[in-house]
PDB file of C-alpha atoms in Angstrom:
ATOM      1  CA  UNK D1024     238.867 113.962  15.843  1.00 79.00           C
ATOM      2  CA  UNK D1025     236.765 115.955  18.500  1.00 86.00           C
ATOM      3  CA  UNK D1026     234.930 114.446  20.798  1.00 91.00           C
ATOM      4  CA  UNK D1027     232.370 115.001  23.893  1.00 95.00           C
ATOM      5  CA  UNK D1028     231.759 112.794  26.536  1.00 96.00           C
ATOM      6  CA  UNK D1029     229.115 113.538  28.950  1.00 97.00           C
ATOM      7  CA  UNK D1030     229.098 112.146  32.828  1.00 94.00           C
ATOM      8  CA  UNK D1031     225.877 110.649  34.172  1.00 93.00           C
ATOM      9  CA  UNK D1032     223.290 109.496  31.597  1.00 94.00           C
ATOM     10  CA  UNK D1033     220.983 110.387  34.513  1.00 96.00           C
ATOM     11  CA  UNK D1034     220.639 113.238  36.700  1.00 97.00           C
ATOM     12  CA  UNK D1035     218.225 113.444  39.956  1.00 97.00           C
ATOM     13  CA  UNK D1036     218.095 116.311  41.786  1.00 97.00           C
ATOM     14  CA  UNK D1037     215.159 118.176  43.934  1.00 97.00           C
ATOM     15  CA  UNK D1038     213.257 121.368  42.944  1.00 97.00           C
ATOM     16  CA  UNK D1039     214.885 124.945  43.954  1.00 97.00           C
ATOM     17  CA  UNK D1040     218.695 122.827  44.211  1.00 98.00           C
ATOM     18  CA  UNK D1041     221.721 123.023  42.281  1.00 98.00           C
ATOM     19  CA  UNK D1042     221.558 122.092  38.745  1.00 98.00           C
ATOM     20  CA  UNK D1043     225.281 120.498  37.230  1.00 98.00           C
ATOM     21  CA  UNK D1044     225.490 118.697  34.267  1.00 98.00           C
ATOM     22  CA  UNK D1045     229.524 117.553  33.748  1.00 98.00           C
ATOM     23  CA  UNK D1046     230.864 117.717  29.805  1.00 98.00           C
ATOM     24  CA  UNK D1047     234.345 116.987  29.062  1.00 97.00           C
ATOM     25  CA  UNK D1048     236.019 117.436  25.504  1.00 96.00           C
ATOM     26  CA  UNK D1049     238.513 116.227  23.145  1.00 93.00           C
ATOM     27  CA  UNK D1050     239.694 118.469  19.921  1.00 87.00           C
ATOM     28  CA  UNK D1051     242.968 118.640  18.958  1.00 81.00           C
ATOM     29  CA  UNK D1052     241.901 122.580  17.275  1.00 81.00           C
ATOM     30  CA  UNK D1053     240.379 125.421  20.054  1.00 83.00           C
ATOM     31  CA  UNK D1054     237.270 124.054  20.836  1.00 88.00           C
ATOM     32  CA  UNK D1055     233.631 126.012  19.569  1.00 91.00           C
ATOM     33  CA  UNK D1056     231.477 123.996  22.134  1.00 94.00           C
ATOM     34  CA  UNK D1057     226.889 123.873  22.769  1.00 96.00           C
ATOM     35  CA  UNK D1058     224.808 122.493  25.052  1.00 97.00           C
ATOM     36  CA  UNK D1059     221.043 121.724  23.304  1.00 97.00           C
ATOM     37  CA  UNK D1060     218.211 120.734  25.348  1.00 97.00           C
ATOM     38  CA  UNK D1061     215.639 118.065  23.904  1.00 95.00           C
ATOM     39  CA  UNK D1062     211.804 118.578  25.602  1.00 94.00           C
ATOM     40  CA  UNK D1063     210.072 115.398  25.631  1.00 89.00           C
ATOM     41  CA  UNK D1064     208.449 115.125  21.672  1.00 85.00           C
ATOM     42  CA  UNK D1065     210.680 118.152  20.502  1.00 88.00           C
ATOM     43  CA  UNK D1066     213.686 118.931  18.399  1.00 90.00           C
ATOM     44  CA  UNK D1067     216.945 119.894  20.248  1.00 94.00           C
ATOM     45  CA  UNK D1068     216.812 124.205  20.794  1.00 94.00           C
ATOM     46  CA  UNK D1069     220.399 125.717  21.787  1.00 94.00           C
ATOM     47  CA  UNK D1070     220.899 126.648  25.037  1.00 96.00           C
ATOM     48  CA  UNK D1071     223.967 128.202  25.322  1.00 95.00           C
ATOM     49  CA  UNK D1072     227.765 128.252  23.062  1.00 93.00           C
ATOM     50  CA  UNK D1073     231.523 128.968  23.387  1.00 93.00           C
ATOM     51  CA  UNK D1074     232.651 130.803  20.618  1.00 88.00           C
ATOM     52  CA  UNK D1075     236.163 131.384  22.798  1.00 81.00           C
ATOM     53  CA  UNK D1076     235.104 135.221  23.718  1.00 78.00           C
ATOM     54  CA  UNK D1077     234.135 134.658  27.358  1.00 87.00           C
ATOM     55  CA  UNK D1078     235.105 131.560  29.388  1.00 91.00           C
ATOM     56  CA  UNK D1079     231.498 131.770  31.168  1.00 95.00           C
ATOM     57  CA  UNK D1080     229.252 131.561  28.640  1.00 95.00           C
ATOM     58  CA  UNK D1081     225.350 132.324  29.823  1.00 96.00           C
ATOM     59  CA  UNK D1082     222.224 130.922  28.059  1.00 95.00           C
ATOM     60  CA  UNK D1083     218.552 130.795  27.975  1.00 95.00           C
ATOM     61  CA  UNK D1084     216.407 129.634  31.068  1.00 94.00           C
ATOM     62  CA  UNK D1085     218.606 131.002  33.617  1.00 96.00           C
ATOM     63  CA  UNK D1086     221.651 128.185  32.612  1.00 97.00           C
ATOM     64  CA  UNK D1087     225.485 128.968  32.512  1.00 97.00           C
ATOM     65  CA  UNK D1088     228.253 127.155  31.665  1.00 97.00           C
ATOM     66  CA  UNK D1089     232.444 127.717  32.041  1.00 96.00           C
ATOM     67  CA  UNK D1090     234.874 126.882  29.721  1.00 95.00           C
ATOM     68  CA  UNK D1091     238.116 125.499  31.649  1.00 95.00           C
ATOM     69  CA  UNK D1092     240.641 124.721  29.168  1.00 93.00           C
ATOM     70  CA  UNK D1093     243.245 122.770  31.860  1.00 93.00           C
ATOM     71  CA  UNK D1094     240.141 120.676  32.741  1.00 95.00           C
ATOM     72  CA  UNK D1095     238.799 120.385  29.394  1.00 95.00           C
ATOM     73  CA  UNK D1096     235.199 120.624  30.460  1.00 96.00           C
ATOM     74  CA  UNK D1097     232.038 122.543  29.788  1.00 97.00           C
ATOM     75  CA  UNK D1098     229.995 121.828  32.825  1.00 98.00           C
ATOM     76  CA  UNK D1099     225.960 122.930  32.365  1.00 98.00           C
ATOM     77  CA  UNK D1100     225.090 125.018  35.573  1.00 98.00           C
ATOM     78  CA  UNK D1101     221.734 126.340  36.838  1.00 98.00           C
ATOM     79  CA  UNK D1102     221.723 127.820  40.706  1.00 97.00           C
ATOM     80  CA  UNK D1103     217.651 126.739  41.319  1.00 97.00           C
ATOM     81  CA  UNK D1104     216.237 123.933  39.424  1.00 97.00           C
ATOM     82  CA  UNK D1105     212.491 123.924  38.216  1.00 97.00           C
ATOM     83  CA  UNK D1106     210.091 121.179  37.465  1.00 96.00           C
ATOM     84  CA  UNK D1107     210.014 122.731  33.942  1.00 96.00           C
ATOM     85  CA  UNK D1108     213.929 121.807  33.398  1.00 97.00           C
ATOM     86  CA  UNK D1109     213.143 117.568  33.208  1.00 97.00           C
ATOM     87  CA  UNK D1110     214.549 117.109  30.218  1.00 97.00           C
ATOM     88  CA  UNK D1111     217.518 115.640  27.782  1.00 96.00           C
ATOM     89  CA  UNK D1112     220.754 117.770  27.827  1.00 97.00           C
ATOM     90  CA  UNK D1113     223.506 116.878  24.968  1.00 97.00           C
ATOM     91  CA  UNK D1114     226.365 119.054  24.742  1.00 97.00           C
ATOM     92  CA  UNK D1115     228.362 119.262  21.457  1.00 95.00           C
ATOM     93  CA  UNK D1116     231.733 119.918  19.930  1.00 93.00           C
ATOM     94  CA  UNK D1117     232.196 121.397  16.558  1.00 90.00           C
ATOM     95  CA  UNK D1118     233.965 119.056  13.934  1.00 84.00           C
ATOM     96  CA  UNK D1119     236.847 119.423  12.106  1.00 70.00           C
ATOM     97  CA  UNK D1120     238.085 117.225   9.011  1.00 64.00           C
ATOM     98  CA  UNK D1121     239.891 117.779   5.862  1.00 59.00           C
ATOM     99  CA  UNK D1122     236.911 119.163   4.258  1.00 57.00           C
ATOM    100  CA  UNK D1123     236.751 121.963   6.801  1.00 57.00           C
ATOM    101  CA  UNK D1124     233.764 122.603   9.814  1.00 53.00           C
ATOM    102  CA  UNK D1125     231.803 120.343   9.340  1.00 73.00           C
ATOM    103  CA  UNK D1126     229.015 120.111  11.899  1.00 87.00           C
ATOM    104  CA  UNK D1127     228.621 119.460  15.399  1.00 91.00           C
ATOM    105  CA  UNK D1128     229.944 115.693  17.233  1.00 92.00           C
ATOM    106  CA  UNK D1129     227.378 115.260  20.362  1.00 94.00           C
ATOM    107  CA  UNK D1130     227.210 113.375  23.638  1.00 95.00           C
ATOM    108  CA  UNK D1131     225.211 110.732  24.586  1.00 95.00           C
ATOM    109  CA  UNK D1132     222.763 113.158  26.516  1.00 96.00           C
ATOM    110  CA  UNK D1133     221.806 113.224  30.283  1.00 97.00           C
ATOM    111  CA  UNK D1134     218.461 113.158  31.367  1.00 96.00           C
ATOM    112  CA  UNK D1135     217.749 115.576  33.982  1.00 97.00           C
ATOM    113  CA  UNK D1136     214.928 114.132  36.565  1.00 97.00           C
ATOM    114  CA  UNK D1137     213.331 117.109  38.770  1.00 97.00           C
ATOM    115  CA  UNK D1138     212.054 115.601  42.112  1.00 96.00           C
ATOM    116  CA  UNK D1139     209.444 117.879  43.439  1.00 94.00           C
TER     117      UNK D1139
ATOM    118  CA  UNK N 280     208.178 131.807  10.968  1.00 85.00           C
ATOM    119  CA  UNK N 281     211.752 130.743  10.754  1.00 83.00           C
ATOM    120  CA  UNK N 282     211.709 126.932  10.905  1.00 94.00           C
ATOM    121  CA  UNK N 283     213.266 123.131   9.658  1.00 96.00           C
ATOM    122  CA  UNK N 284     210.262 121.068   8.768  1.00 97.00           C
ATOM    123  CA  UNK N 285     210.674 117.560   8.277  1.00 97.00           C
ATOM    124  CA  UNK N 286     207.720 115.353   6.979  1.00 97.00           C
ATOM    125  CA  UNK N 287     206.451 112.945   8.305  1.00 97.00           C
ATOM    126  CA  UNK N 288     206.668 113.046  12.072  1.00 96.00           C
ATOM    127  CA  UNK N 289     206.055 109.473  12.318  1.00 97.00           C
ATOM    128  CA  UNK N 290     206.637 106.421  10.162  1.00 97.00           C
ATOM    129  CA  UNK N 291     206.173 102.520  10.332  1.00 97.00           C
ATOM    130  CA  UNK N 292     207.566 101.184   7.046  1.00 96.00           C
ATOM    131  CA  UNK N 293     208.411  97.108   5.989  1.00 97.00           C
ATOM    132  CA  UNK N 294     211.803  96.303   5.353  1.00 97.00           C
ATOM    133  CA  UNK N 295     213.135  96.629   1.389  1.00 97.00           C
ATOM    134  CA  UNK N 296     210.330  98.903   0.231  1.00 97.00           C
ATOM    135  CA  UNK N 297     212.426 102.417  -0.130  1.00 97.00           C
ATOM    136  CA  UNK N 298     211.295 105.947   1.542  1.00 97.00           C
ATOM    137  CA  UNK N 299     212.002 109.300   1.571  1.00 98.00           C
ATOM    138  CA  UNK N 300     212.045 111.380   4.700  1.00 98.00           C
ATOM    139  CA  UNK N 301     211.874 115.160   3.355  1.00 98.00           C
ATOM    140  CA  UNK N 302     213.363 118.442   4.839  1.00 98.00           C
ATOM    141  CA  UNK N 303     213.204 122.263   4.287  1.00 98.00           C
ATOM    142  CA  UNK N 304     214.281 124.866   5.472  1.00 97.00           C
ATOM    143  CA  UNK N 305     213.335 128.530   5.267  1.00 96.00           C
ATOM    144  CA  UNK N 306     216.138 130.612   6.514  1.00 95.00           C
ATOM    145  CA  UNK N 307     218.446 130.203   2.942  1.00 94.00           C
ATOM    146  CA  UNK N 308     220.945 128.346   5.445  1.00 94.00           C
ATOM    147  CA  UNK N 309     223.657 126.529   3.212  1.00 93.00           C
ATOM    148  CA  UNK N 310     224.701 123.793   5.837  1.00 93.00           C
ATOM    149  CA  UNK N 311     222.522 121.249   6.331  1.00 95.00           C
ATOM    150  CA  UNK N 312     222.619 117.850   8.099  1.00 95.00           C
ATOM    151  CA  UNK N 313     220.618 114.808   9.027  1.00 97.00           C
ATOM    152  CA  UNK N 314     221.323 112.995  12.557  1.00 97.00           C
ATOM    153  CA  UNK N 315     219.691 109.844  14.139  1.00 97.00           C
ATOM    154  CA  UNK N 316     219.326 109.668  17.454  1.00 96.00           C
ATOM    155  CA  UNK N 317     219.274 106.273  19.401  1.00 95.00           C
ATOM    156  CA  UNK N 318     219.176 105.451  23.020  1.00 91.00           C
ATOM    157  CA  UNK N 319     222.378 105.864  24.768  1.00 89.00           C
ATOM    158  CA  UNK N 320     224.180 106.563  21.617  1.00 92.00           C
ATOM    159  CA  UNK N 321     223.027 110.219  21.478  1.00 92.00           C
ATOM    160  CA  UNK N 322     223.137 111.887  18.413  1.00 94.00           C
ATOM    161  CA  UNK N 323     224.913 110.344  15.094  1.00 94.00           C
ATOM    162  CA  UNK N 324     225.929 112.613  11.911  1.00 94.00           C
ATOM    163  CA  UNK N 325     224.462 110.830   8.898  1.00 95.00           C
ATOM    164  CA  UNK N 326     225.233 112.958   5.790  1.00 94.00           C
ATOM    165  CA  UNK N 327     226.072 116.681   5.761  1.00 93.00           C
ATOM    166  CA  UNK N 328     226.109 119.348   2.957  1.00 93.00           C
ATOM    167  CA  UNK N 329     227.996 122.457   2.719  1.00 90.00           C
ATOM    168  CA  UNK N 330     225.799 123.710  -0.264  1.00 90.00           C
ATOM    169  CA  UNK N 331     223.711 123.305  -3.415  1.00 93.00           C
ATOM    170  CA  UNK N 332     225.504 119.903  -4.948  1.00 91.00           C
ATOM    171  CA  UNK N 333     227.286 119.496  -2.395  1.00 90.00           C
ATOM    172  CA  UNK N 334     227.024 116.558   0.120  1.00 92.00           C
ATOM    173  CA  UNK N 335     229.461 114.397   2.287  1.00 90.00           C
ATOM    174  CA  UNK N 336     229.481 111.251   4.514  1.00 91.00           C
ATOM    175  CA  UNK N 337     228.871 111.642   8.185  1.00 90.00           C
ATOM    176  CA  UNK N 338     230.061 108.797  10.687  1.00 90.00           C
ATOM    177  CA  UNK N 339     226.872 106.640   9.762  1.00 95.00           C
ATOM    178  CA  UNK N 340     226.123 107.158   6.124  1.00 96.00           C
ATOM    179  CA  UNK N 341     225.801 103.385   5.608  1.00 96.00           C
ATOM    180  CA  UNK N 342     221.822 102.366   4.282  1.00 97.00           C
ATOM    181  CA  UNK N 343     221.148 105.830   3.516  1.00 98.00           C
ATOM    182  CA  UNK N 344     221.238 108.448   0.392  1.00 97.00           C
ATOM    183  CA  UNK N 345     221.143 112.319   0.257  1.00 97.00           C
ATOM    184  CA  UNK N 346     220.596 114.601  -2.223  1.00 95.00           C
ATOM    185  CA  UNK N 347     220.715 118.810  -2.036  1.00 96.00           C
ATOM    186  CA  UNK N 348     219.614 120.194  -5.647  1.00 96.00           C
ATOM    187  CA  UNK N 349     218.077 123.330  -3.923  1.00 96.00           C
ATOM    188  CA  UNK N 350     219.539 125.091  -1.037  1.00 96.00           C
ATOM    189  CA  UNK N 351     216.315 125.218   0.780  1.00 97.00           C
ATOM    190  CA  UNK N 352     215.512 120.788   0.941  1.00 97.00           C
ATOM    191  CA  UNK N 353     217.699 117.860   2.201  1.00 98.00           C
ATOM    192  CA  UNK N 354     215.859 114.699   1.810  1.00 98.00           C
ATOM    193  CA  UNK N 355     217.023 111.650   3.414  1.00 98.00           C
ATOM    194  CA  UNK N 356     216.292 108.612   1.127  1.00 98.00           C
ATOM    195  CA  UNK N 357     216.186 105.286   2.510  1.00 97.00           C
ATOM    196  CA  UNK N 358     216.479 103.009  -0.311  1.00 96.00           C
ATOM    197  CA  UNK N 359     215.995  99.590   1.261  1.00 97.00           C
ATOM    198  CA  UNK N 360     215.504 100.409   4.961  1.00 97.00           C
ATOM    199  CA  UNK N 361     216.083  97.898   7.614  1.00 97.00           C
ATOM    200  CA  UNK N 362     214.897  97.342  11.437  1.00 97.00           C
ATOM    201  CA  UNK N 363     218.609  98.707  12.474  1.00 97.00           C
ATOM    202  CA  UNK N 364     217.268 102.009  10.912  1.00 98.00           C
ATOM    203  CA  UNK N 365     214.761 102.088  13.120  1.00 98.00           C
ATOM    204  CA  UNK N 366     215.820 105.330  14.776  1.00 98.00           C
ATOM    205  CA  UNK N 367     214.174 109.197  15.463  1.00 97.00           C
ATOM    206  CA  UNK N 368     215.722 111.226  12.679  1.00 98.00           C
ATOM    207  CA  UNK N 369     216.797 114.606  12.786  1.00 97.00           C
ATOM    208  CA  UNK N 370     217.427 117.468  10.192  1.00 97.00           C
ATOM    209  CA  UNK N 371     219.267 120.688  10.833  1.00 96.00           C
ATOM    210  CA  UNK N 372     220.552 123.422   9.187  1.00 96.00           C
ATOM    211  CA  UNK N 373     222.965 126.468  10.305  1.00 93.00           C
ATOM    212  CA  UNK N 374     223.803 129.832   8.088  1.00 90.00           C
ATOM    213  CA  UNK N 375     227.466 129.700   8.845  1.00 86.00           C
ATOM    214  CA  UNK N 376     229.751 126.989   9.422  1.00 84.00           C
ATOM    215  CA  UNK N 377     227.640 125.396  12.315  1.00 84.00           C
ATOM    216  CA  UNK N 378     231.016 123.354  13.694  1.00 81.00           C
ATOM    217  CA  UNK N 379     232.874 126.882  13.925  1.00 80.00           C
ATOM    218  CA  UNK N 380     230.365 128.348  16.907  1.00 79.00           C
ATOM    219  CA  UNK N 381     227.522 129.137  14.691  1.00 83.00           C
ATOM    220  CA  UNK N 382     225.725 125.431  15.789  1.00 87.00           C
ATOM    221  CA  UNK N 383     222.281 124.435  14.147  1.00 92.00           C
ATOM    222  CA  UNK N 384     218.697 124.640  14.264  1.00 94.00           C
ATOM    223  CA  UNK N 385     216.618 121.490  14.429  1.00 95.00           C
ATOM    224  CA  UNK N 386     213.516 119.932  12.923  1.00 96.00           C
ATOM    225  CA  UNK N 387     211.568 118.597  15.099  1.00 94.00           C
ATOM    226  CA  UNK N 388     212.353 115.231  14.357  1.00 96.00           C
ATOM    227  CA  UNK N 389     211.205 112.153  12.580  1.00 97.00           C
ATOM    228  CA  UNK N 390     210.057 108.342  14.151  1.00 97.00           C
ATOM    229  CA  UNK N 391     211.229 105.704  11.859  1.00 98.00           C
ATOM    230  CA  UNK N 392     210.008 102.147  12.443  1.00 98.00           C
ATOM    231  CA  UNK N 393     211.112  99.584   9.746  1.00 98.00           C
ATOM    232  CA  UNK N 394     208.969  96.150  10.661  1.00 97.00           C
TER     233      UNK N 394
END
């Protein structure tokens, strides 16, 4: 079975600094891996995906993210941070079973807190 | 405007008297799936479907019912909810196989609060 876990369920850090939000993974297959951001009130909206054709993968709002296979992570990266960015941050791992792909297996989230 | 719409946004129900959480999608996607999401649990697969008629267990299917007789809706039916289902409820649905890179797109997401 795949798996995500995701390292801090909370995440401080000031406006204009480094943004990194840690994902590791578990999948026994090659790995199609997402990071969704949740706005306060909203549905989750797709920031960013490995589909295996580029090992840094970039996405909306100025994030990035690396694949590292010998690590097994997905880390979330954004060089400057913004007051805009406070929100929840779940990254995913597509699902395998007998009856084929069969969705997406998410972390618990990490809630990004922009100090001004 | 390419969307998921679930209805209703918010819901305070008693426990035992049965509900129906509806979603539709306008995109002809033929993978659709419903997800709760909980505090520090993240987000749960409920029930998934692959296409018209077709439907399978997610990894918390218990208490709930699906049904897909038209590509575009995926209701959620709740037959005889309970407080433990109090939860915010998500619907999604993806063209392609959404586990093999092609990931969803979200409803905006339905509070449940079973009294």
């Amino acid at each position: 079975a795949q798996s995500v876990t995701q390292l801090g369920s909370h995440v401080s850090v000031s406006e204009g600094a480094l943004v990194l939000l840690r994902c590791n993974y578990s999948s026994s297959v090659p790995p199609y891996l997402f990071w969704y951001v949740q706005y306060p009130n909203q549905g989750l909206q797709l920031l960013l995906k490995y589909t295996s054709a580029a090992t840094l993968v970039k996405g909306i709002n100025g994030f990035e993210a690396e694949f590292k296979k010998s690590e097994t992570s997905f880390h979330l990266t954004k060089p400057s941070a913004h007051m805009s960015d406070a929100a929840e941050y779940f990254c995913a791992v597509g699902r395998y079973s007998g009856g084929g792909a069969d969705g997406l297996t998410f972390g618990k989230g990490t809630h990004l807190i922009i100090q001004p | 405007e390419a969307q998921v719409t679930q209805n209703p946004r918010y819901l305070i129900t008693v426990t035992g008297k049965k509900l129906t959480v509806t979603c539709s999608q306008n995109m002809n996607h033929e993978y659709m799936s419903w997800y709760r999401q909980d505090p520090g649990l993240g987000l749960r697969q409920i029930y998934y479907s692959m296409n018209v008629e077709v439907t399978d267990k997610g990894d918390v299917p218990e208490g709930y019912k699906v049904s897909r007789k038209e590509k575009r809706n995926f209701p959620l039916i709740l037959e005889s909810p309970s407080p433990n289902q109090t939860s915010l409820y998500f619907c999604a649905s993806s063209l392609l196989p959404p586990g093999q890179g092609y990931g969803y797109t979200f409803g905006s997401g339905t509070r449940l609060t079973v009294v």
